CSV table of C-alpha atoms in Angstrom, one decimal:
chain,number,residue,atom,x,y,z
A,1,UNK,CA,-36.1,11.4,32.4
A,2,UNK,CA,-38.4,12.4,35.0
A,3,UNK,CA,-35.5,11.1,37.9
A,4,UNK,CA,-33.2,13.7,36.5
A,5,UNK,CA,-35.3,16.2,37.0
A,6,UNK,CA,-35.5,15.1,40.9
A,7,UNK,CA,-32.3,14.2,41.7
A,8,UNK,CA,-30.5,17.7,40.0
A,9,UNK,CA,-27.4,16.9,42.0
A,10,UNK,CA,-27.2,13.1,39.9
A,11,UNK,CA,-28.3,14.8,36.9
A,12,UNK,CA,-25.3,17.6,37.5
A,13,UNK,CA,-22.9,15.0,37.7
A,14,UNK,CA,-24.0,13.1,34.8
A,15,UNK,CA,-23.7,16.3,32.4
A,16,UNK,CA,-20.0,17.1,33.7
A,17,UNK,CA,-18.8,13.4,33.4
A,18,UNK,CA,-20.1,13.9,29.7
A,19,UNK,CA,-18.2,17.4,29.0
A,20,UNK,CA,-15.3,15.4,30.7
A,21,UNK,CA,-15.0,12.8,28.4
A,22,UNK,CA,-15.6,15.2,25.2
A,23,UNK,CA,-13.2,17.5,26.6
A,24,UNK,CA,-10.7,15.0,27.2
A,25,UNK,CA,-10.8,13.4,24.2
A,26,UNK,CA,-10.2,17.0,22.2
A,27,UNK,CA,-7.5,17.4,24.6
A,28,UNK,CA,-5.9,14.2,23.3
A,29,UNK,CA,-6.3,15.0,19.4
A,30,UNK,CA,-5.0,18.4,19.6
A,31,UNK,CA,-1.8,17.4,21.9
A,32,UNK,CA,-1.0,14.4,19.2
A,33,UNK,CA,-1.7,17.3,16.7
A,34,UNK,CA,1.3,19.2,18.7
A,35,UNK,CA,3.7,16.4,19.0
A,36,UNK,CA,3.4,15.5,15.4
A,37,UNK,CA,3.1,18.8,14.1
A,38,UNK,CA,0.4,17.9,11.6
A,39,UNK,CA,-3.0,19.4,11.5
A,40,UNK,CA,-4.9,15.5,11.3
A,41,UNK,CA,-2.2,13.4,12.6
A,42,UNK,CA,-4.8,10.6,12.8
A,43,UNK,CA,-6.6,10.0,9.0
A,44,UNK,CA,-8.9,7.5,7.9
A,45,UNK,CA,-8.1,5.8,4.2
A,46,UNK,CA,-11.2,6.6,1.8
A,47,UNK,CA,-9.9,5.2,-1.3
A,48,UNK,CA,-8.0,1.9,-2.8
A,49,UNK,CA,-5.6,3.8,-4.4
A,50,UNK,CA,-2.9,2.4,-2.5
A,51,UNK,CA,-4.2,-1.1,-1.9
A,52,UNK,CA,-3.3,-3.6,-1.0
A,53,UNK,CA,-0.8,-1.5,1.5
A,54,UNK,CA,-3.9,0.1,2.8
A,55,UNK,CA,-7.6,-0.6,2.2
A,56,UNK,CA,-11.0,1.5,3.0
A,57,UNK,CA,-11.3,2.3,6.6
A,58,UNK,CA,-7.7,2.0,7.8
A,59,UNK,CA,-6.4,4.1,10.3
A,60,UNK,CA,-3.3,6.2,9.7
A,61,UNK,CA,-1.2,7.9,11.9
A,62,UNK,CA,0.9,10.9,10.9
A,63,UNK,CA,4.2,12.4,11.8
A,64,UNK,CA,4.7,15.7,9.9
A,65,UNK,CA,8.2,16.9,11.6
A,66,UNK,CA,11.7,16.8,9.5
A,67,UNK,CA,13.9,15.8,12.6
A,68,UNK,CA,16.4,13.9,10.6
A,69,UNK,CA,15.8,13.9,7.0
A,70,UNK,CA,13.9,15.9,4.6
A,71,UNK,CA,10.6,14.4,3.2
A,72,UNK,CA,11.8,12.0,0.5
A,73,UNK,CA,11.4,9.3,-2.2
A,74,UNK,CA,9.5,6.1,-1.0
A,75,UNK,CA,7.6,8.2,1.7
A,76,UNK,CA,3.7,7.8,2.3
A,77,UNK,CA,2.5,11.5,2.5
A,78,UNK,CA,-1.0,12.8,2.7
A,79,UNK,CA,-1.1,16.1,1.0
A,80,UNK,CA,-4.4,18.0,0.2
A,81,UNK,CA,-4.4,19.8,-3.5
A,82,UNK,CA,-5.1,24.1,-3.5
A,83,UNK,CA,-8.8,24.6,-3.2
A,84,UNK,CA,-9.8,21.3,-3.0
A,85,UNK,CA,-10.5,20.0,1.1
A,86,UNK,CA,-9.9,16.1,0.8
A,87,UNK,CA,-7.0,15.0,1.8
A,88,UNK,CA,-4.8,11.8,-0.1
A,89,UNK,CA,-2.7,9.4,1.1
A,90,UNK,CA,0.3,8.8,-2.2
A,91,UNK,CA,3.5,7.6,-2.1
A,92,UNK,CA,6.3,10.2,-3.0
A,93,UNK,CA,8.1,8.9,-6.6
A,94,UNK,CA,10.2,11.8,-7.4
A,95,UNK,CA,12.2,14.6,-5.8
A,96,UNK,CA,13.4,17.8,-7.7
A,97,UNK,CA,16.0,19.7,-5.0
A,98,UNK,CA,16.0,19.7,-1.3
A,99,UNK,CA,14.2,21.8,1.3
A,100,UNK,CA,11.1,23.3,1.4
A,101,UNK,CA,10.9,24.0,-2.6
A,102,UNK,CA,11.4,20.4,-3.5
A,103,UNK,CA,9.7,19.8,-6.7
A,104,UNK,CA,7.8,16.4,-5.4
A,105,UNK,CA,5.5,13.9,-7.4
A,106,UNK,CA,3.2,11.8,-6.2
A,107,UNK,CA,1.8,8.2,-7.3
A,108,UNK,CA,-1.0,5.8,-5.4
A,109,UNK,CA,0.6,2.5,-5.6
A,110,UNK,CA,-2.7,1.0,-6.9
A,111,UNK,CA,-3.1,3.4,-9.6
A,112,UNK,CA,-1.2,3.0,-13.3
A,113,UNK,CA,-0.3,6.7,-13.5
A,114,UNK,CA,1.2,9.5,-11.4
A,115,UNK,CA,-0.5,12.7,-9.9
A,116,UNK,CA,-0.3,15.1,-12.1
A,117,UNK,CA,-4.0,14.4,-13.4
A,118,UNK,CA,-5.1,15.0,-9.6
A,119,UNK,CA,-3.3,18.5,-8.5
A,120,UNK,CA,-4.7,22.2,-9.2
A,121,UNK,CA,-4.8,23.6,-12.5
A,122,UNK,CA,-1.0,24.3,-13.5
A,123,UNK,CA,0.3,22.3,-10.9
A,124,UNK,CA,2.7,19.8,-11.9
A,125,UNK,CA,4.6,19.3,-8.7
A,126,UNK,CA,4.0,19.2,-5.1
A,127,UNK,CA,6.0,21.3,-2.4
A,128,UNK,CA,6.4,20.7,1.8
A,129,UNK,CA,3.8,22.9,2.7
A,130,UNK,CA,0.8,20.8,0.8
A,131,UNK,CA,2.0,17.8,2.9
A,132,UNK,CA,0.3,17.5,6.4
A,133,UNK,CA,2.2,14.6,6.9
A,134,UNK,CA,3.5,11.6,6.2
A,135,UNK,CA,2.2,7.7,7.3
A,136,UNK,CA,4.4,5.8,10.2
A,137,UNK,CA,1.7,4.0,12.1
A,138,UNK,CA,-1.2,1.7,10.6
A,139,UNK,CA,-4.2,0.4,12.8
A,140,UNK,CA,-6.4,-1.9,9.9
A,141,UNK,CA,-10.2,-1.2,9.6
A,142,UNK,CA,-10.7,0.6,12.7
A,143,UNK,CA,-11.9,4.0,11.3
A,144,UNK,CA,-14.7,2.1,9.1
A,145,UNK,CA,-17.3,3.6,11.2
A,146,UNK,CA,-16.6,7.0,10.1
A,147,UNK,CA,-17.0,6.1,6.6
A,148,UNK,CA,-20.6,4.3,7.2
A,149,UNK,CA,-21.7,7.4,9.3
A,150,UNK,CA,-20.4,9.8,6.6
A,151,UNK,CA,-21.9,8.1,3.3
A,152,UNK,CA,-25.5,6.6,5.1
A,153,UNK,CA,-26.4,9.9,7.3
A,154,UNK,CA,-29.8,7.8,8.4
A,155,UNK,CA,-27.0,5.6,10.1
A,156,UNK,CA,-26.9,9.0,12.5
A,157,UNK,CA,-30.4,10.0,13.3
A,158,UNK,CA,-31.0,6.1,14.2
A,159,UNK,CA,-28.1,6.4,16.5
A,160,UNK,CA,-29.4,9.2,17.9
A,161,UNK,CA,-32.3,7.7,18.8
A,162,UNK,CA,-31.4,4.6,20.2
A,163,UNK,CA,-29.5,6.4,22.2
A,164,UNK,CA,-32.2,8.8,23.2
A,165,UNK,CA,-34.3,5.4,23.8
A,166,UNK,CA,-31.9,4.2,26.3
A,167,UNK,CA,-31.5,7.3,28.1
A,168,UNK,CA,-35.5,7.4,28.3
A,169,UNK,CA,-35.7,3.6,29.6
A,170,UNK,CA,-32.7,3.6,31.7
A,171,UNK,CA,-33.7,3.4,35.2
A,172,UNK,CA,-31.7,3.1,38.4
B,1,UNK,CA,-26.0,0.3,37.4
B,2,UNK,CA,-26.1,-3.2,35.7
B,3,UNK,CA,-28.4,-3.4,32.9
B,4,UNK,CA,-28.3,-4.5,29.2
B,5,UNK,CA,-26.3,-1.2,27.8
B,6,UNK,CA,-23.8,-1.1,30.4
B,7,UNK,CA,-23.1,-5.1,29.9
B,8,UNK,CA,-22.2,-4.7,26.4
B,9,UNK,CA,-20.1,-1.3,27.2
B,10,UNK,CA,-17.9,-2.9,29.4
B,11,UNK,CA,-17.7,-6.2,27.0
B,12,UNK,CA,-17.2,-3.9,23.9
B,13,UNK,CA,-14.5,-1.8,25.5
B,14,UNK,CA,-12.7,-4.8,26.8
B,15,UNK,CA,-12.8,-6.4,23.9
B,16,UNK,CA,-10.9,-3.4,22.4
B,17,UNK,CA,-8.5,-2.7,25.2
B,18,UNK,CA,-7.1,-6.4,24.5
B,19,UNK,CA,-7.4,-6.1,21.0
B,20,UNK,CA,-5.2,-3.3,20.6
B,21,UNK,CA,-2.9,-4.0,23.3
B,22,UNK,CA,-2.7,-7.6,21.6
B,23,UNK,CA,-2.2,-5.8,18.2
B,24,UNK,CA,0.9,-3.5,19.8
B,25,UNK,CA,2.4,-6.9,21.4
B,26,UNK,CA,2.3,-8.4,17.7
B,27,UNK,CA,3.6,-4.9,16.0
B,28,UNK,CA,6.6,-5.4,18.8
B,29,UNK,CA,7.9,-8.4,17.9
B,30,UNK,CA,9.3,-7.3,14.3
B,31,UNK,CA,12.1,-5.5,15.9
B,32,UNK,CA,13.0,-9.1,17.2
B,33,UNK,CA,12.8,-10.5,13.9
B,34,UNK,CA,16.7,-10.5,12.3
B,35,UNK,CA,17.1,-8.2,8.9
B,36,UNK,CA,19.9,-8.7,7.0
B,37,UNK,CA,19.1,-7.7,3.6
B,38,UNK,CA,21.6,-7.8,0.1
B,39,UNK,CA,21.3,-6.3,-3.4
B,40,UNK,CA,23.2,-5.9,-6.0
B,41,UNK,CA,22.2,-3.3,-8.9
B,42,UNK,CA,24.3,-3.2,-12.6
B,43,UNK,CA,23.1,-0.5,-15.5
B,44,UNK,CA,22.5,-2.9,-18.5
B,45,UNK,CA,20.9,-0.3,-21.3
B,46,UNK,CA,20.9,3.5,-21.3
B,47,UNK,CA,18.9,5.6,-23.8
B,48,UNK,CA,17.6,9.1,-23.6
B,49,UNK,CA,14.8,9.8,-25.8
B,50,UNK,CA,12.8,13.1,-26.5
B,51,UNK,CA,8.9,12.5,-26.1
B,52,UNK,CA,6.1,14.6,-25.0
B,53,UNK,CA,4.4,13.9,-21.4
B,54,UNK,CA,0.5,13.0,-22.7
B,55,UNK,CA,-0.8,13.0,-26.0
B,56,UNK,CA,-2.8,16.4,-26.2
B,57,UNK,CA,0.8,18.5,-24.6
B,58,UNK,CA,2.8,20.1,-27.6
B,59,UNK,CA,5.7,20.2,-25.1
B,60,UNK,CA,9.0,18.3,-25.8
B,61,UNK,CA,10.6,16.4,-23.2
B,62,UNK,CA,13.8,14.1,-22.7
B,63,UNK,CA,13.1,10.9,-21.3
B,64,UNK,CA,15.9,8.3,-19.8
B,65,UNK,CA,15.0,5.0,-20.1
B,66,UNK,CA,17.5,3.1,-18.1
B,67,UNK,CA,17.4,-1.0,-17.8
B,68,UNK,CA,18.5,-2.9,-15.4
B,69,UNK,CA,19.5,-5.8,-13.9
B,70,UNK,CA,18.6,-6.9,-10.0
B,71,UNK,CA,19.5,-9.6,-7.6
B,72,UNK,CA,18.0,-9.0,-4.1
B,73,UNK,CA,17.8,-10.5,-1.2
B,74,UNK,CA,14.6,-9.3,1.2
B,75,UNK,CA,13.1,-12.5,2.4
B,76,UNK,CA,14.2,-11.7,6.3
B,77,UNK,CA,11.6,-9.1,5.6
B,78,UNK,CA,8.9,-11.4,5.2
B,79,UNK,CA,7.1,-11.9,8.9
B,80,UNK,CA,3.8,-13.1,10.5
B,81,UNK,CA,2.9,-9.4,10.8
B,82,UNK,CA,4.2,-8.4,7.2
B,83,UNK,CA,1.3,-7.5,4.8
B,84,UNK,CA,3.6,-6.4,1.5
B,85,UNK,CA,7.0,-5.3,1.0
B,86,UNK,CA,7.0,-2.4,-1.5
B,87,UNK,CA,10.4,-2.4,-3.0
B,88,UNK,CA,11.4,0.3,-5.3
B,89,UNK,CA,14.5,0.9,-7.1
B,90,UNK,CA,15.4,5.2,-7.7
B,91,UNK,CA,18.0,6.9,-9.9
B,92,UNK,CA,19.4,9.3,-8.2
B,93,UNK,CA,21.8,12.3,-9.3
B,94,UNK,CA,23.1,15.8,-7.9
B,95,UNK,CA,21.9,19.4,-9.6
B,96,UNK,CA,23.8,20.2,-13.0
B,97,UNK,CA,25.2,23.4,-11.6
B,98,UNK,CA,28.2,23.0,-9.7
B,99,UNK,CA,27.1,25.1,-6.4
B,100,UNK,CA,24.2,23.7,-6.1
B,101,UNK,CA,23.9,21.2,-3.2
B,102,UNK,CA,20.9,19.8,-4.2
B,103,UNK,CA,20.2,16.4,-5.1
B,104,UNK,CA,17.0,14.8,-8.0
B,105,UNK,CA,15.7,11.3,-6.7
B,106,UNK,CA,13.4,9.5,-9.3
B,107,UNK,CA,11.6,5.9,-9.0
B,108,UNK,CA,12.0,4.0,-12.5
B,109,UNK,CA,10.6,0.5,-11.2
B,110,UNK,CA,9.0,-0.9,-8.0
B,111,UNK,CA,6.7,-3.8,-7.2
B,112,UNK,CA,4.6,-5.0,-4.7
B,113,UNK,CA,5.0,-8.2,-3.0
B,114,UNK,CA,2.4,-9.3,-0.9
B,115,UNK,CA,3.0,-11.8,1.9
B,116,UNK,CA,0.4,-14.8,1.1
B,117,UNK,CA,-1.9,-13.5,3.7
B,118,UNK,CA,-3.0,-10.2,1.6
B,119,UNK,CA,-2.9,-12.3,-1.7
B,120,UNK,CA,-6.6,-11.8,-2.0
B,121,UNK,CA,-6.2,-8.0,-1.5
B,122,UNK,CA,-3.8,-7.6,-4.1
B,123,UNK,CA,-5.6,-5.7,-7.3
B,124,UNK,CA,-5.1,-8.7,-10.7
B,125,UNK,CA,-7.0,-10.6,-12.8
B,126,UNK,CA,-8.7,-14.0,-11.3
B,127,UNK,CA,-5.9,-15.8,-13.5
B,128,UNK,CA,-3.5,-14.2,-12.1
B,129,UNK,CA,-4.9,-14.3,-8.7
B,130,UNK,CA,-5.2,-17.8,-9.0
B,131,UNK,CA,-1.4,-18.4,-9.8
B,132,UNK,CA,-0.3,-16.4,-7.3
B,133,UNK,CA,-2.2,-18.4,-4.1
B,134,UNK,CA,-1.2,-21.5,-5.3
B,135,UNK,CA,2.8,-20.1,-5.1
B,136,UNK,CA,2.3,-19.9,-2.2
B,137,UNK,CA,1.3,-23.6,-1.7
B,138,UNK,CA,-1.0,-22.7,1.8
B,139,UNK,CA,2.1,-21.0,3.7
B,140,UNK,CA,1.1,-18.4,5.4
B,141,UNK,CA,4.3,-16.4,5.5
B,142,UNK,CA,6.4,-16.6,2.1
B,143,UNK,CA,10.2,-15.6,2.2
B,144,UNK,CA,11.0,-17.0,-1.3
B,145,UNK,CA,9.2,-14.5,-2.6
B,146,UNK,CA,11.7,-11.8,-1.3
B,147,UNK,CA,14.2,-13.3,-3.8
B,148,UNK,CA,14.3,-11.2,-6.6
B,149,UNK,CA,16.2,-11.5,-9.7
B,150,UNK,CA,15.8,-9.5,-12.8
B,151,UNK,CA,17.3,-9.4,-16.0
B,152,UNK,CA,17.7,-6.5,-18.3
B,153,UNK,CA,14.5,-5.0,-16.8
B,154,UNK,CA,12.8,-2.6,-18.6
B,155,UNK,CA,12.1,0.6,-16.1
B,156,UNK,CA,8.4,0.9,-15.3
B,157,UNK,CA,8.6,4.8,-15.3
B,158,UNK,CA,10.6,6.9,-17.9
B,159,UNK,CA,12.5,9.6,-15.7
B,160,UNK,CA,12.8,13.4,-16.8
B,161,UNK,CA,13.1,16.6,-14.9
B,162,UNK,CA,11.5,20.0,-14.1
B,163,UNK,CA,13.9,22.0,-16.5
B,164,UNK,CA,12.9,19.1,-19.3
B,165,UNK,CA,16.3,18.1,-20.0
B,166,UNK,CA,18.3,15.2,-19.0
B,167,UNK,CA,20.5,14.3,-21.4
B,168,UNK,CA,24.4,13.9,-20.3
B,169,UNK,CA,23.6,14.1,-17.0
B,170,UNK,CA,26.5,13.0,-14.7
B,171,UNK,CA,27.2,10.8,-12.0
B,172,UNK,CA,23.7,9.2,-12.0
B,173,UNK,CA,23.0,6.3,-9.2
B,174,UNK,CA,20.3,3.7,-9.2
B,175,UNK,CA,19.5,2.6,-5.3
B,176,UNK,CA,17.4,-0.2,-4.1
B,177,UNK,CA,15.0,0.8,-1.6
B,178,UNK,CA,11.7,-1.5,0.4
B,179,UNK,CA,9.1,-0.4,2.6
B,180,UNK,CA,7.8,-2.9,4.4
B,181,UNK,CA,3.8,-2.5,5.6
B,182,UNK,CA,2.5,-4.6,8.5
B,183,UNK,CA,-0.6,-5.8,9.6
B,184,UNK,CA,-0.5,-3.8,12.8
B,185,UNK,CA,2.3,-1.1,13.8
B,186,UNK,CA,5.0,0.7,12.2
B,187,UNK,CA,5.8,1.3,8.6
B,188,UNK,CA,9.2,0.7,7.9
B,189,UNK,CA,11.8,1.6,5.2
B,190,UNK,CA,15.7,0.5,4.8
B,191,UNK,CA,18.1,2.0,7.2
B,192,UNK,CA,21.3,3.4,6.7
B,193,UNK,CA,22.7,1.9,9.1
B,194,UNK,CA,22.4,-1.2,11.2
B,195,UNK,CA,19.6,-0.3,14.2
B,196,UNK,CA,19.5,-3.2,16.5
B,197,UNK,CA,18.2,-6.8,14.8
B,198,UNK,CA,17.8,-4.6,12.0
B,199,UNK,CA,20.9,-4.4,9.3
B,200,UNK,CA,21.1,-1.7,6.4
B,201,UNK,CA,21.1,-3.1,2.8
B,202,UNK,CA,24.7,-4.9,1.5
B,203,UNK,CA,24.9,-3.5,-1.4
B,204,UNK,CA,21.8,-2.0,-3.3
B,205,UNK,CA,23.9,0.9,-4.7
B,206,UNK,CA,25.0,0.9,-8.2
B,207,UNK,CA,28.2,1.8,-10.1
B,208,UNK,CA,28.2,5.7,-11.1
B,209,UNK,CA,27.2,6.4,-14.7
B,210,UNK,CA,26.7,8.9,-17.2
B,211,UNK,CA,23.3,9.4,-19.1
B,212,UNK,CA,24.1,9.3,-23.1
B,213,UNK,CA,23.0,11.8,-25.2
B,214,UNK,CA,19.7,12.5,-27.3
B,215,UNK,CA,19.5,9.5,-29.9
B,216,UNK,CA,19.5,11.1,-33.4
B,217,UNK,CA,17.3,9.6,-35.7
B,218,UNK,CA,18.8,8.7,-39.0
């Protein structure tokens, strides 16, 4: 720590190669968010509800553009209900009409009855504009991290300061 | 420049530069691998009942319960990098009003088939579970299992629609439809038409039919 404070011009460099890296990375997620045209085009599974297609942890990616077809049966869509902020990953079962005001039900393949228990009060169907997109890519287990790190915050603060440790230690 | 941390950075993020370029070379080679798959659908038992849609509702709704039989062939399907094929058969039928170019797709049955290396993901009983390994008989990869051949199958869901009725409804279509999920790569579903290695389903379609009317009770 004290060496940074000696050599500013090291210490400089150090802090922009950071920002770098951060920027670059929100540069990444925001131009996939573009091309796909979904607000998370990259979401991690939290529940079995459509195991064994896709279990804890996976990593999904999303593609929420209607280039060739609308939105249909058989489809893998995440969708978040009115007023509630987590998002779920169902299969489509049913289609009422076409376009943007198809009726749509969902169902987790996993579970032994459709949505209808799990959308807003009065809410019996789904529409386009609750989907942010539905699944073409899978990438097993990979977002697991963000799952530990969410549901054991200690696992934070202890990487924190291991991190801290090293930059203390770390010599030249 | 060359201590501990740095070691096990540049070990850790090799190890995942090979792992996922490894992983995109495996998702690669299923559009190599042939797909030629058949089905043929045939309405055995129509009935449209009137039920309500959970216990506590005092809404009445018409239900059509259509059985059906299914042969079907999906066992190119059935890869190294396949984890399950979800196959799913749908009813499908235009809106009532003439005018209205708008069409009503419903699933009535599907089931997942896992290849025998996500057996032991698959959510049944140990009995069950137990069975199903030892089809397998230690293969890995399990193409006999994309045979399918039903008889008189009940539907797993009862079908209705948003305006509750669906009684008489015309020119009604049950297709056969997979999704097959990999271990690494792309979700795909059946094409309509032939894409490279990859043919559209022969078949799959069912004759047109006619929903029957509200059985009256006697």
């Amino acid at each position: 720590m004290l060496s940074m404070l000696q050599k500013p011009r090291q210490a400089a460099a150090q802090v922009l190669n950071f920002a770098l890296i951060l920027s670059s990375a929100f540069m990444m997620w925001k131009g996939l968010s573009v091309i796909s045209d979904s607000p998370s085009p990259i979401v991690v599974v939290l529940s079995g509800s459509m195991e064994p297609a896709f279990q804890r942890g996976d990593l999904l990616f999303l593609w929420n553009r209607n280039l060739l077809q609308d939105t249909s049966v058989g489809e893998v869509v995440v969708y978040n209900v009115k007023d509630k902020d987590i998002p779920i990953v169902h299969r489509v079962v049913r289609k009422y009409g076409e376009g943007e005001d198809a009726k749509l039900l969902t169902k987790g393949d996993n579970n032994p009855s459709d949505d209808t228990e799990l959308y807003a009060r009065g809410q019996d169907y789904l529409v386009r504009k609750d989907i942010i997109g539905s699944v073409v890519g899978y990438i097993p287990f990979v977002g697991y991290v963000t799952i530990l790190l969410s549901e054991h915050p200690w696992l934070k603060t202890v990487m924190l300061g291991v991190m801290g440790l090293f930059a203390i230690l770390q010599r030249e | 420049m060359h201590n501990t941390l740095n070691r096990f950075q540049s070990v850790f993020g090799f190890f995942t530069t090979v792992a996922f370029v490894l992983g995109c070379f495996i998702a690669a080679t299923d559009f190599y691998a042939e797909r030629a798959p058949s089905g043929t659908l045939k309405v055995s038992n129509l009935q449209v009942v009137k039920g309500r849609p959970h216990y506590y509702s005092s809404v009445q709704e018409e239900y059509a319960i259509i059985k059906f039989s299914l042969d079907a062939d999906l066992s190119h399907l059935f890869t190294w990098n396949t984890k399950q094929v979800f196959v799913y058969v749908t009813a499908e039928w235009p809106a009532p009003k003439s005018g209205v170019n708008a069409t009503n797709e419903a699933v009535i049955w599907d089931s997942i088939i896992t290849n025998p290396s996500a057996d032991h993901l698959k959510n049944i009983g140990p009995a069950t579970m137990k069975k199903l390994k030892k089809s397998a008989q230690g293969k890995t990869i399990a193409p006999d299992r994309g045979i399918l051949s039903l008889r008189n199958q009940r539907p797993k869901y009862q079908i209705t629609h948003p305006s509750r009725k669906i009684a008489d409804t015309e020119n009604v279509k049950l297709k056969l439809h997979y999704n097959v999920q990999p271990w690494f790569g792309l979700l795909t579903w059946n094409q309509n038409q032939d894409i490279g290695f990859w043919k559209a389903i022969k078949g799959g379609v069912s004759a047109p039919f006619s929903l029957p009317s509200i059985k009256k009770k006697n």
